[in-house]
JSON list of C-alpha atoms in Angstrom, two decimals:
[
{"chain": "A", "resi": 7, "resn": "MET", "atom": "CA", "xyz": [-22.69, 46.13, 36.97]},
{"chain": "A", "resi": 8, "resn": "ASN", "atom": "CA", "xyz": [-25.35, 43.40, 36.69]},
{"chain": "A", "resi": 9, "resn": "ILE", "atom": "CA", "xyz": [-24.46, 39.79, 35.92]},
{"chain": "A", "resi": 10, "resn": "PHE", "atom": "CA", "xyz": [-25.54, 40.04, 32.26]},
{"chain": "A", "resi": 11, "resn": "ASN", "atom": "CA", "xyz": [-23.26, 43.00, 31.58]},
{"chain": "A", "resi": 12, "resn": "LEU", "atom": "CA", "xyz": [-20.42, 41.32, 33.47]},
{"chain": "A", "resi": 13, "resn": "LEU", "atom": "CA", "xyz": [-20.71, 38.17, 31.39]},
{"chain": "A", "resi": 14, "resn": "LYS", "atom": "CA", "xyz": [-20.90, 40.22, 28.20]},
{"chain": "A", "resi": 15, "resn": "LYS", "atom": "CA", "xyz": [-17.78, 42.16, 29.21]},
{"chain": "A", "resi": 16, "resn": "ASN", "atom": "CA", "xyz": [-15.82, 38.94, 29.82]},
{"chain": "A", "resi": 17, "resn": "THR", "atom": "CA", "xyz": [-16.83, 37.35, 26.50]},
{"chain": "A", "resi": 18, "resn": "LYS", "atom": "CA", "xyz": [-14.01, 37.03, 23.99]},
{"chain": "A", "resi": 19, "resn": "LYS", "atom": "CA", "xyz": [-14.78, 36.77, 20.27]},
{"chain": "A", "resi": 20, "resn": "TYR", "atom": "CA", "xyz": [-12.58, 35.54, 17.43]},
{"chain": "A", "resi": 21, "resn": "GLY", "atom": "CA", "xyz": [-12.44, 35.43, 13.65]},
{"chain": "A", "resi": 22, "resn": "HIS", "atom": "CA", "xyz": [-11.17, 31.84, 13.77]},
{"chain": "A", "resi": 23, "resn": "VAL", "atom": "CA", "xyz": [-11.76, 29.25, 16.50]},
{"chain": "A", "resi": 24, "resn": "ILE", "atom": "CA", "xyz": [-9.41, 26.35, 15.81]},
{"chain": "A", "resi": 25, "resn": "SER", "atom": "CA", "xyz": [-9.16, 23.07, 17.68]},
{"chain": "A", "resi": 26, "resn": "LEU", "atom": "CA", "xyz": [-5.68, 21.58, 18.12]},
{"chain": "A", "resi": 27, "resn": "GLY", "atom": "CA", "xyz": [-6.99, 18.33, 19.65]},
{"chain": "A", "resi": 28, "resn": "TYR", "atom": "CA", "xyz": [-5.70, 16.40, 21.44]},
{"chain": "A", "resi": 29, "resn": "ASN", "atom": "CA", "xyz": [-8.77, 14.52, 20.26]},
{"chain": "A", "resi": 30, "resn": "CYS", "atom": "CA", "xyz": [-12.17, 15.21, 18.73]},
{"chain": "A", "resi": 31, "resn": "GLU", "atom": "CA", "xyz": [-14.01, 16.21, 21.92]},
{"chain": "A", "resi": 32, "resn": "VAL", "atom": "CA", "xyz": [-13.17, 19.91, 21.53]},
{"chain": "A", "resi": 33, "resn": "ALA", "atom": "CA", "xyz": [-14.58, 20.03, 18.00]},
{"chain": "A", "resi": 34, "resn": "TYR", "atom": "CA", "xyz": [-17.61, 17.94, 18.93]},
{"chain": "A", "resi": 35, "resn": "GLN", "atom": "CA", "xyz": [-18.52, 20.10, 21.94]},
{"chain": "A", "resi": 36, "resn": "PHE", "atom": "CA", "xyz": [-18.03, 23.29, 19.90]},
{"chain": "A", "resi": 37, "resn": "PHE", "atom": "CA", "xyz": [-20.29, 21.86, 17.19]},
{"chain": "A", "resi": 38, "resn": "LYS", "atom": "CA", "xyz": [-22.96, 20.86, 19.71]},
{"chain": "A", "resi": 39, "resn": "TYR", "atom": "CA", "xyz": [-22.96, 24.37, 21.14]},
{"chain": "A", "resi": 40, "resn": "HIS", "atom": "CA", "xyz": [-22.64, 26.50, 17.99]},
{"chain": "A", "resi": 41, "resn": "LYS", "atom": "CA", "xyz": [-24.11, 24.10, 15.36]},
{"chain": "A", "resi": 42, "resn": "PHE", "atom": "CA", "xyz": [-21.08, 24.52, 13.10]},
{"chain": "A", "resi": 43, "resn": "ILE", "atom": "CA", "xyz": [-17.35, 23.87, 13.19]},
{"chain": "A", "resi": 44, "resn": "GLU", "atom": "CA", "xyz": [-14.47, 25.43, 11.26]},
{"chain": "A", "resi": 45, "resn": "SER", "atom": "CA", "xyz": [-12.44, 22.71, 9.58]},
{"chain": "A", "resi": 46, "resn": "SER", "atom": "CA", "xyz": [-8.74, 22.84, 10.34]},
{"chain": "A", "resi": 47, "resn": "LEU", "atom": "CA", "xyz": [-5.66, 20.64, 10.30]},
{"chain": "A", "resi": 48, "resn": "PHE", "atom": "CA", "xyz": [-5.98, 19.08, 13.78]},
{"chain": "A", "resi": 49, "resn": "THR", "atom": "CA", "xyz": [-9.76, 19.33, 14.28]},
{"chain": "A", "resi": 50, "resn": "TRP", "atom": "CA", "xyz": [-10.56, 15.61, 13.85]},
{"chain": "A", "resi": 51, "resn": "THR", "atom": "CA", "xyz": [-7.31, 14.05, 15.06]},
{"chain": "A", "resi": 52, "resn": "ASN", "atom": "CA", "xyz": [-5.80, 12.31, 18.03]},
{"chain": "A", "resi": 53, "resn": "THR", "atom": "CA", "xyz": [-2.41, 13.87, 18.65]},
{"chain": "A", "resi": 54, "resn": "ILE", "atom": "CA", "xyz": [-1.87, 11.37, 21.52]},
{"chain": "A", "resi": 55, "resn": "ASN", "atom": "CA", "xyz": [0.00, 14.04, 23.49]},
{"chain": "A", "resi": 56, "resn": "ILE", "atom": "CA", "xyz": [1.00, 17.69, 23.34]},
{"chain": "A", "resi": 57, "resn": "ASN", "atom": "CA", "xyz": [4.58, 16.95, 22.27]},
{"chain": "A", "resi": 58, "resn": "ASN", "atom": "CA", "xyz": [3.42, 15.30, 19.04]},
{"chain": "A", "resi": 59, "resn": "LEU", "atom": "CA", "xyz": [1.36, 18.41, 18.33]},
{"chain": "A", "resi": 60, "resn": "ILE", "atom": "CA", "xyz": [4.29, 20.75, 19.00]},
{"chain": "A", "resi": 61, "resn": "PHE", "atom": "CA", "xyz": [6.52, 18.70, 16.70]},
{"chain": "A", "resi": 62, "resn": "ALA", "atom": "CA", "xyz": [3.88, 18.73, 13.95]},
{"chain": "A", "resi": 63, "resn": "ILE", "atom": "CA", "xyz": [3.37, 22.50, 14.14]},
{"chain": "A", "resi": 64, "resn": "ASN", "atom": "CA", "xyz": [7.13, 23.00, 13.92]},
{"chain": "A", "resi": 65, "resn": "ASN", "atom": "CA", "xyz": [7.33, 20.53, 11.01]},
{"chain": "A", "resi": 66, "resn": "LEU", "atom": "CA", "xyz": [4.20, 20.99, 8.93]},
{"chain": "A", "resi": 67, "resn": "ASP", "atom": "CA", "xyz": [6.01, 19.63, 5.88]},
{"chain": "A", "resi": 68, "resn": "LYS", "atom": "CA", "xyz": [6.35, 16.23, 7.59]},
{"chain": "A", "resi": 69, "resn": "ILE", "atom": "CA", "xyz": [2.62, 15.71, 8.19]},
{"chain": "A", "resi": 70, "resn": "ILE", "atom": "CA", "xyz": [1.24, 12.90, 5.96]},
{"chain": "A", "resi": 71, "resn": "THR", "atom": "CA", "xyz": [4.34, 12.92, 3.76]},
{"chain": "A", "resi": 72, "resn": "GLY", "atom": "CA", "xyz": [5.94, 9.70, 5.00]},
{"chain": "A", "resi": 73, "resn": "GLN", "atom": "CA", "xyz": [4.65, 6.32, 6.14]},
{"chain": "A", "resi": 74, "resn": "LEU", "atom": "CA", "xyz": [0.87, 6.36, 6.57]},
{"chain": "A", "resi": 75, "resn": "GLU", "atom": "CA", "xyz": [-1.06, 3.32, 7.77]},
{"chain": "A", "resi": 76, "resn": "ASN", "atom": "CA", "xyz": [-4.57, 2.55, 8.96]},
{"chain": "A", "resi": 77, "resn": "VAL", "atom": "CA", "xyz": [-4.46, 1.57, 12.63]},
{"chain": "A", "resi": 78, "resn": "LYS", "atom": "CA", "xyz": [-8.23, 0.93, 12.87]},
{"chain": "A", "resi": 79, "resn": "PRO", "atom": "CA", "xyz": [-10.18, 3.09, 12.76]},
{"chain": "A", "resi": 80, "resn": "MET", "atom": "CA", "xyz": [-7.82, 6.02, 12.13]},
{"chain": "A", "resi": 81, "resn": "TRP", "atom": "CA", "xyz": [-4.79, 6.66, 9.95]},
{"chain": "A", "resi": 82, "resn": "LYS", "atom": "CA", "xyz": [-1.41, 7.05, 11.66]},
{"chain": "A", "resi": 83, "resn": "CYS", "atom": "CA", "xyz": [1.16, 9.49, 10.29]},
{"chain": "A", "resi": 84, "resn": "PHE", "atom": "CA", "xyz": [4.43, 7.88, 11.35]},
{"chain": "A", "resi": 85, "resn": "ASN", "atom": "CA", "xyz": [6.37, 11.12, 10.87]},
{"chain": "A", "resi": 86, "resn": "THR", "atom": "CA", "xyz": [4.40, 12.80, 13.66]},
{"chain": "A", "resi": 87, "resn": "ASN", "atom": "CA", "xyz": [2.62, 9.91, 15.47]},
{"chain": "A", "resi": 88, "resn": "ILE", "atom": "CA", "xyz": [-0.65, 11.79, 14.99]},
{"chain": "A", "resi": 89, "resn": "HIS", "atom": "CA", "xyz": [-3.79, 9.85, 14.06]},
{"chain": "A", "resi": 90, "resn": "PHE", "atom": "CA", "xyz": [-6.20, 11.26, 11.45]},
{"chain": "A", "resi": 91, "resn": "HIS", "atom": "CA", "xyz": [-9.78, 10.31, 10.61]},
{"chain": "A", "resi": 92, "resn": "GLY", "atom": "CA", "xyz": [-10.48, 9.18, 7.08]},
{"chain": "A", "resi": 93, "resn": "LYS", "atom": "CA", "xyz": [-13.82, 9.66, 5.35]},
{"chain": "A", "resi": 94, "resn": "ALA", "atom": "CA", "xyz": [-14.79, 5.98, 5.23]},
{"chain": "A", "resi": 95, "resn": "PRO", "atom": "CA", "xyz": [-17.30, 4.84, 7.91]},
{"chain": "A", "resi": 96, "resn": "MET", "atom": "CA", "xyz": [-15.44, 3.69, 11.02]},
{"chain": "A", "resi": 97, "resn": "ASP", "atom": "CA", "xyz": [-17.34, 0.40, 11.23]},
{"chain": "A", "resi": 98, "resn": "ILE", "atom": "CA", "xyz": [-15.63, -0.67, 7.99]},
{"chain": "A", "resi": 99, "resn": "TRP", "atom": "CA", "xyz": [-12.34, -0.81, 9.88]},
{"chain": "A", "resi": 100, "resn": "LEU", "atom": "CA", "xyz": [-13.70, -2.07, 13.19]},
{"chain": "A", "resi": 101, "resn": "ASN", "atom": "CA", "xyz": [-15.87, -4.91, 11.88]},
{"chain": "A", "resi": 102, "resn": "ASN", "atom": "CA", "xyz": [-13.65, -6.31, 9.14]},
{"chain": "A", "resi": 103, "resn": "ASP", "atom": "CA", "xyz": [-10.29, -8.07, 9.27]},
{"chain": "A", "resi": 104, "resn": "ASN", "atom": "CA", "xyz": [-9.78, -7.64, 5.54]},
{"chain": "A", "resi": 105, "resn": "VAL", "atom": "CA", "xyz": [-11.03, -4.38, 4.07]},
{"chain": "A", "resi": 106, "resn": "ASP", "atom": "CA", "xyz": [-11.36, -4.13, 0.30]},
{"chain": "A", "resi": 107, "resn": "GLU", "atom": "CA", "xyz": [-8.12, -2.79, -1.16]},
{"chain": "A", "resi": 108, "resn": "ASN", "atom": "CA", "xyz": [-10.00, -0.23, -3.26]},
{"chain": "A", "resi": 109, "resn": "ILE", "atom": "CA", "xyz": [-11.59, 1.22, -0.11]},
{"chain": "A", "resi": 110, "resn": "VAL", "atom": "CA", "xyz": [-8.22, 1.37, 1.66]},
{"chain": "A", "resi": 111, "resn": "ASN", "atom": "CA", "xyz": [-6.47, 3.06, -1.25]},
{"chain": "A", "resi": 112, "resn": "GLY", "atom": "CA", "xyz": [-9.35, 5.45, -1.88]},
{"chain": "A", "resi": 113, "resn": "ASP", "atom": "CA", "xyz": [-9.57, 6.49, 1.77]},
{"chain": "A", "resi": 114, "resn": "LYS", "atom": "CA", "xyz": [-5.81, 7.01, 1.95]},
{"chain": "A", "resi": 115, "resn": "LYS", "atom": "CA", "xyz": [-5.75, 9.07, -1.24]},
{"chain": "A", "resi": 116, "resn": "GLU", "atom": "CA", "xyz": [-8.61, 11.26, -0.02]},
{"chain": "A", "resi": 117, "resn": "LEU", "atom": "CA", "xyz": [-6.90, 11.78, 3.35]},
{"chain": "A", "resi": 118, "resn": "ILE", "atom": "CA", "xyz": [-3.61, 12.85, 1.78]},
{"chain": "A", "resi": 119, "resn": "SER", "atom": "CA", "xyz": [-5.42, 15.32, -0.47]},
{"chain": "A", "resi": 120, "resn": "ARG", "atom": "CA", "xyz": [-7.54, 16.72, 2.38]},
{"chain": "A", "resi": 121, "resn": "ILE", "atom": "CA", "xyz": [-4.66, 17.11, 4.84]},
{"chain": "A", "resi": 122, "resn": "THR", "atom": "CA", "xyz": [-2.52, 18.78, 2.17]},
{"chain": "A", "resi": 123, "resn": "HIS", "atom": "CA", "xyz": [-5.34, 21.31, 1.70]},
{"chain": "A", "resi": 124, "resn": "LEU", "atom": "CA", "xyz": [-5.76, 21.76, 5.47]},
{"chain": "A", "resi": 125, "resn": "LYS", "atom": "CA", "xyz": [-2.04, 22.38, 5.97]},
{"chain": "A", "resi": 126, "resn": "ASN", "atom": "CA", "xyz": [-2.28, 25.25, 3.51]},
{"chain": "A", "resi": 127, "resn": "LYS", "atom": "CA", "xyz": [-5.46, 26.48, 5.20]},
{"chain": "A", "resi": 128, "resn": "PHE", "atom": "CA", "xyz": [-3.78, 26.31, 8.62]},
{"chain": "A", "resi": 129, "resn": "ILE", "atom": "CA", "xyz": [-1.10, 28.71, 7.40]},
{"chain": "A", "resi": 130, "resn": "TYR", "atom": "CA", "xyz": [-3.60, 30.95, 5.58]},
{"chain": "A", "resi": 131, "resn": "THR", "atom": "CA", "xyz": [-5.91, 31.32, 8.60]},
{"chain": "A", "resi": 132, "resn": "ALA", "atom": "CA", "xyz": [-2.87, 32.20, 10.71]},
{"chain": "A", "resi": 133, "resn": "ASN", "atom": "CA", "xyz": [-2.10, 35.19, 8.52]},
{"chain": "A", "resi": 134, "resn": "ASP", "atom": "CA", "xyz": [-5.36, 36.68, 7.23]},
{"chain": "A", "resi": 135, "resn": "ASN", "atom": "CA", "xyz": [-5.59, 39.64, 9.65]},
{"chain": "A", "resi": 136, "resn": "LYS", "atom": "CA", "xyz": [-8.29, 38.12, 11.83]},
{"chain": "A", "resi": 137, "resn": "GLU", "atom": "CA", "xyz": [-8.04, 37.32, 15.53]},
{"chain": "A", "resi": 138, "resn": "ASN", "atom": "CA", "xyz": [-7.59, 33.63, 16.30]},
{"chain": "A", "resi": 139, "resn": "LEU", "atom": "CA", "xyz": [-8.32, 31.30, 19.19]},
{"chain": "A", "resi": 140, "resn": "TYR", "atom": "CA", "xyz": [-6.47, 27.98, 19.32]},
{"chain": "A", "resi": 141, "resn": "ILE", "atom": "CA", "xyz": [-7.87, 25.40, 21.73]},
{"chain": "A", "resi": 142, "resn": "PHE", "atom": "CA", "xyz": [-6.00, 22.39, 23.09]},
{"chain": "A", "resi": 143, "resn": "LYS", "atom": "CA", "xyz": [-7.52, 19.81, 25.42]},
{"chain": "A", "resi": 144, "resn": "TYR", "atom": "CA", "xyz": [-4.64, 18.76, 27.69]},
{"chain": "A", "resi": 145, "resn": "PHE", "atom": "CA", "xyz": [-4.89, 15.18, 28.94]},
{"chain": "A", "resi": 146, "resn": "VAL", "atom": "CA", "xyz": [-2.34, 14.94, 31.75]},
{"chain": "A", "resi": 147, "resn": "GLN", "atom": "CA", "xyz": [-0.40, 11.70, 31.64]},
{"chain": "A", "resi": 148, "resn": "SER", "atom": "CA", "xyz": [2.90, 11.43, 33.56]},
{"chain": "A", "resi": 149, "resn": "GLU", "atom": "CA", "xyz": [3.93, 15.10, 33.36]},
{"chain": "A", "resi": 150, "resn": "ASN", "atom": "CA", "xyz": [4.63, 17.07, 36.51]},
{"chain": "A", "resi": 151, "resn": "ILE", "atom": "CA", "xyz": [3.44, 20.65, 36.88]},
{"chain": "A", "resi": 152, "resn": "ASN", "atom": "CA", "xyz": [6.70, 22.10, 35.57]},
{"chain": "A", "resi": 153, "resn": "ASP", "atom": "CA", "xyz": [6.56, 19.86, 32.50]},
{"chain": "A", "resi": 154, "resn": "ILE", "atom": "CA", "xyz": [3.00, 20.97, 31.83]},
{"chain": "A", "resi": 155, "resn": "GLU", "atom": "CA", "xyz": [3.92, 24.65, 32.11]},
{"chain": "A", "resi": 156, "resn": "THR", "atom": "CA", "xyz": [6.88, 24.19, 29.77]},
{"chain": "A", "resi": 157, "resn": "ASN", "atom": "CA", "xyz": [4.79, 22.26, 27.24]},
{"chain": "A", "resi": 158, "resn": "ILE", "atom": "CA", "xyz": [2.12, 24.96, 27.11]},
{"chain": "A", "resi": 159, "resn": "LYS", "atom": "CA", "xyz": [4.71, 27.68, 26.62]},
{"chain": "A", "resi": 160, "resn": "ASN", "atom": "CA", "xyz": [6.39, 25.64, 23.87]},
{"chain": "A", "resi": 161, "resn": "LEU", "atom": "CA", "xyz": [3.05, 25.18, 22.14]},
{"chain": "A", "resi": 162, "resn": "TYR", "atom": "CA", "xyz": [2.41, 28.92, 22.26]},
{"chain": "A", "resi": 163, "resn": "TYR", "atom": "CA", "xyz": [5.90, 29.73, 20.91]},
{"chain": "A", "resi": 164, "resn": "SER", "atom": "CA", "xyz": [5.50, 27.16, 18.13]},
{"chain": "A", "resi": 165, "resn": "LEU", "atom": "CA", "xyz": [2.23, 28.78, 17.06]},
{"chain": "A", "resi": 166, "resn": "ALA", "atom": "CA", "xyz": [3.80, 32.23, 17.26]},
{"chain": "A", "resi": 167, "resn": "LYS", "atom": "CA", "xyz": [6.34, 31.22, 14.61]},
{"chain": "A", "resi": 168, "resn": "ILE", "atom": "CA", "xyz": [3.47, 30.66, 12.15]},
{"chain": "A", "resi": 169, "resn": "VAL", "atom": "CA", "xyz": [0.62, 32.87, 13.34]},
{"chain": "A", "resi": 170, "resn": "LYS", "atom": "CA", "xyz": [0.95, 36.53, 12.42]},
{"chain": "A", "resi": 171, "resn": "ASN", "atom": "CA", "xyz": [-2.66, 37.24, 13.40]},
{"chain": "A", "resi": 172, "resn": "LYS", "atom": "CA", "xyz": [-3.34, 38.33, 16.95]},
{"chain": "A", "resi": 173, "resn": "PHE", "atom": "CA", "xyz": [-4.14, 35.10, 18.78]},
{"chain": "A", "resi": 174, "resn": "ASP", "atom": "CA", "xyz": [-4.94, 33.48, 22.11]},
{"chain": "A", "resi": 175, "resn": "LEU", "atom": "CA", "xyz": [-4.24, 29.93, 23.26]},
{"chain": "A", "resi": 176, "resn": "LEU", "atom": "CA", "xyz": [-6.88, 28.23, 25.40]},
{"chain": "A", "resi": 177, "resn": "ILE", "atom": "CA", "xyz": [-5.83, 25.11, 27.33]},
{"chain": "A", "resi": 178, "resn": "ILE", "atom": "CA", "xyz": [-8.53, 22.92, 28.85]},
{"chain": "A", "resi": 179, "resn": "PHE", "atom": "CA", "xyz": [-7.82, 20.52, 31.72]},
{"chain": "A", "resi": 180, "resn": "GLU", "atom": "CA", "xyz": [-9.81, 18.15, 33.85]},
{"chain": "A", "resi": 181, "resn": "LYS", "atom": "CA", "xyz": [-10.40, 20.01, 37.10]},
{"chain": "A", "resi": 182, "resn": "ASN", "atom": "CA", "xyz": [-8.74, 17.47, 39.37]},
{"chain": "A", "resi": 183, "resn": "LYS", "atom": "CA", "xyz": [-5.54, 17.39, 37.28]},
{"chain": "A", "resi": 184, "resn": "ILE", "atom": "CA", "xyz": [-4.51, 21.01, 37.80]},
{"chain": "A", "resi": 185, "resn": "TYR", "atom": "CA", "xyz": [-4.58, 23.40, 40.74]},
{"chain": "A", "resi": 186, "resn": "SER", "atom": "CA", "xyz": [-7.02, 26.28, 40.72]},
{"chain": "A", "resi": 187, "resn": "ASN", "atom": "CA", "xyz": [-4.54, 29.15, 40.32]},
{"chain": "A", "resi": 188, "resn": "PHE", "atom": "CA", "xyz": [-2.46, 27.50, 37.59]},
{"chain": "A", "resi": 189, "resn": "GLN", "atom": "CA", "xyz": [-3.39, 30.45, 35.34]},
{"chain": "A", "resi": 190, "resn": "ASP", "atom": "CA", "xyz": [-1.06, 32.56, 37.48]},
{"chain": "A", "resi": 191, "resn": "LYS", "atom": "CA", "xyz": [1.94, 30.59, 36.20]},
{"chain": "A", "resi": 192, "resn": "PHE", "atom": "CA", "xyz": [1.70, 32.46, 32.90]},
{"chain": "A", "resi": 193, "resn": "GLU", "atom": "CA", "xyz": [2.75, 36.07, 32.49]},
{"chain": "A", "resi": 194, "resn": "ASN", "atom": "CA", "xyz": [1.59, 35.80, 28.89]},
{"chain": "A", "resi": 195, "resn": "LYS", "atom": "CA", "xyz": [-1.93, 37.24, 28.91]},
{"chain": "A", "resi": 196, "resn": "ASN", "atom": "CA", "xyz": [-2.74, 35.43, 25.65]},
{"chain": "A", "resi": 197, "resn": "ILE", "atom": "CA", "xyz": [-2.69, 32.03, 27.37]},
{"chain": "A", "resi": 198, "resn": "TYR", "atom": "CA", "xyz": [-5.90, 31.00, 29.12]},
{"chain": "A", "resi": 199, "resn": "ILE", "atom": "CA", "xyz": [-6.43, 28.01, 31.40]},
{"chain": "A", "resi": 200, "resn": "ARG", "atom": "CA", "xyz": [-9.93, 26.60, 31.87]},
{"chain": "A", "resi": 201, "resn": "THR", "atom": "CA", "xyz": [-11.29, 23.31, 33.21]},
{"chain": "A", "resi": 202, "resn": "VAL", "atom": "CA", "xyz": [-14.15, 20.87, 32.86]},
{"chain": "A", "resi": 203, "resn": "ASP", "atom": "CA", "xyz": [-15.04, 18.36, 35.55]},
{"chain": "A", "resi": 204, "resn": "PHE", "atom": "CA", "xyz": [-14.02, 15.42, 33.35]},
{"chain": "A", "resi": 205, "resn": "PHE", "atom": "CA", "xyz": [-13.23, 14.52, 29.76]},
{"chain": "A", "resi": 206, "resn": "ALA", "atom": "CA", "xyz": [-15.42, 12.19, 27.71]},
{"chain": "A", "resi": 207, "resn": "PRO", "atom": "CA", "xyz": [-14.33, 8.54, 27.60]},
{"chain": "A", "resi": 208, "resn": "GLU", "atom": "CA", "xyz": [-11.48, 8.02, 25.16]},
{"chain": "A", "resi": 209, "resn": "GLU", "atom": "CA", "xyz": [-13.42, 5.40, 23.21]},
{"chain": "A", "resi": 210, "resn": "ASN", "atom": "CA", "xyz": [-16.53, 7.59, 22.81]},
{"chain": "A", "resi": 211, "resn": "VAL", "atom": "CA", "xyz": [-15.74, 11.31, 22.73]},
{"chain": "A", "resi": 212, "resn": "THR", "atom": "CA", "xyz": [-19.00, 12.05, 20.88]},
{"chain": "A", "resi": 213, "resn": "GLY", "atom": "CA", "xyz": [-21.18, 10.21, 23.38]},
{"chain": "A", "resi": 214, "resn": "LYS", "atom": "CA", "xyz": [-23.49, 11.42, 26.15]},
{"chain": "A", "resi": 215, "resn": "ILE", "atom": "CA", "xyz": [-20.94, 10.99, 28.95]},
{"chain": "A", "resi": 216, "resn": "CYS", "atom": "CA", "xyz": [-19.40, 14.45, 29.10]},
{"chain": "A", "resi": 217, "resn": "ASP", "atom": "CA", "xyz": [-19.31, 17.60, 31.23]},
{"chain": "A", "resi": 218, "resn": "LYS", "atom": "CA", "xyz": [-21.88, 19.43, 29.14]},
{"chain": "A", "resi": 219, "resn": "LYS", "atom": "CA", "xyz": [-22.19, 22.31, 31.62]},
{"chain": "A", "resi": 220, "resn": "GLY", "atom": "CA", "xyz": [-18.41, 22.75, 31.79]},
{"chain": "A", "resi": 221, "resn": "TRP", "atom": "CA", "xyz": [-18.05, 22.98, 28.01]},
{"chain": "A", "resi": 222, "resn": "LYS", "atom": "CA", "xyz": [-21.02, 25.36, 27.79]},
{"chain": "A", "resi": 223, "resn": "LYS", "atom": "CA", "xyz": [-19.37, 27.66, 30.32]},
{"chain": "A", "resi": 224, "resn": "ILE", "atom": "CA", "xyz": [-16.19, 27.70, 28.23]},
{"chain": "A", "resi": 225, "resn": "PHE", "atom": "CA", "xyz": [-18.00, 28.41, 24.97]},
{"chain": "A", "resi": 226, "resn": "ASP", "atom": "CA", "xyz": [-20.10, 31.10, 26.66]},
{"chain": "A", "resi": 227, "resn": "GLU", "atom": "CA", "xyz": [-16.82, 32.90, 27.34]},
{"chain": "A", "resi": 228, "resn": "PHE", "atom": "CA", "xyz": [-14.86, 32.11, 24.15]},
{"chain": "A", "resi": 229, "resn": "LYS", "atom": "CA", "xyz": [-16.96, 32.62, 21.03]},
{"chain": "A", "resi": 230, "resn": "PRO", "atom": "CA", "xyz": [-16.66, 32.99, 17.26]},
{"chain": "A", "resi": 231, "resn": "ASN", "atom": "CA", "xyz": [-17.64, 36.34, 15.77]},
{"chain": "A", "resi": 232, "resn": "PHE", "atom": "CA", "xyz": [-18.88, 34.51, 12.67]},
{"chain": "A", "resi": 233, "resn": "LYS", "atom": "CA", "xyz": [-21.27, 31.76, 11.66]},
{"chain": "A", "resi": 234, "resn": "LEU", "atom": "CA", "xyz": [-20.62, 29.10, 9.02]},
{"chain": "A", "resi": 235, "resn": "LYS", "atom": "CA", "xyz": [-23.32, 27.39, 7.00]},
{"chain": "A", "resi": 236, "resn": "LYS", "atom": "CA", "xyz": [-23.43, 23.66, 7.54]},
{"chain": "A", "resi": 237, "resn": "THR", "atom": "CA", "xyz": [-22.52, 21.91, 4.28]},
{"chain": "A", "resi": 238, "resn": "LYS", "atom": "CA", "xyz": [-22.12, 18.28, 5.32]},
{"chain": "A", "resi": 239, "resn": "LYS", "atom": "CA", "xyz": [-23.20, 15.67, 7.79]},
{"chain": "A", "resi": 240, "resn": "PHE", "atom": "CA", "xyz": [-20.68, 14.34, 10.30]},
{"chain": "A", "resi": 241, "resn": "LYS", "atom": "CA", "xyz": [-20.28, 10.66, 11.19]},
{"chain": "A", "resi": 242, "resn": "PHE", "atom": "CA", "xyz": [-21.34, 11.17, 14.80]},
{"chain": "A", "resi": 243, "resn": "GLU", "atom": "CA", "xyz": [-24.71, 12.59, 13.68]},
{"chain": "A", "resi": 244, "resn": "ASP", "atom": "CA", "xyz": [-25.73, 9.10, 12.57]},
{"chain": "A", "resi": 245, "resn": "VAL", "atom": "CA", "xyz": [-25.28, 7.70, 16.06]}
]
């Protein structure tokens, strides 16, 4: 078998490719590669850590339904500790101590409406008879290897409570944070572990400092079986 046929054989294709965070780098790199992105509940968020994400998936009703405050430049849902992007330009929050109250209220209202819609969409796309890929970028903090394994399994089980479609879970690590045969820790063949050399800087996940080749290799293997028409311009396209 030649290399082209081998690569084609190993390619996996999905009816939904959904980013679970932890931040926007997954969505940005997917967009740069495929020129579109499927909007979903956690696509443009910072979940801070995997445990916040697991809690949110197990408690979708709590997302954006309690205290919600702008923590510059994102909005923090205090029920889940997850940070969401509003629609207002980020420099409004970063360059002003006192933002116009109408802007604040309007951005908050839009966010609540959008996230309510995306919660419903998250459930719908989990049960529409397509095959799904969920991607989580795992930033290792103080967890040991057993904690990491448990967290990934808990994330998969939390998704399985909601997702009736056939689905895979792809976890992406920085190469130096996980050992090479970590994939072997999982008997579940629907969990995939892949790595990039490094993650983009936390303060600029849509910048030029990234492992472009590493992300390309991942998205050469895991692909959508669909194409969406671009209907809007993203904030990072103005940079």
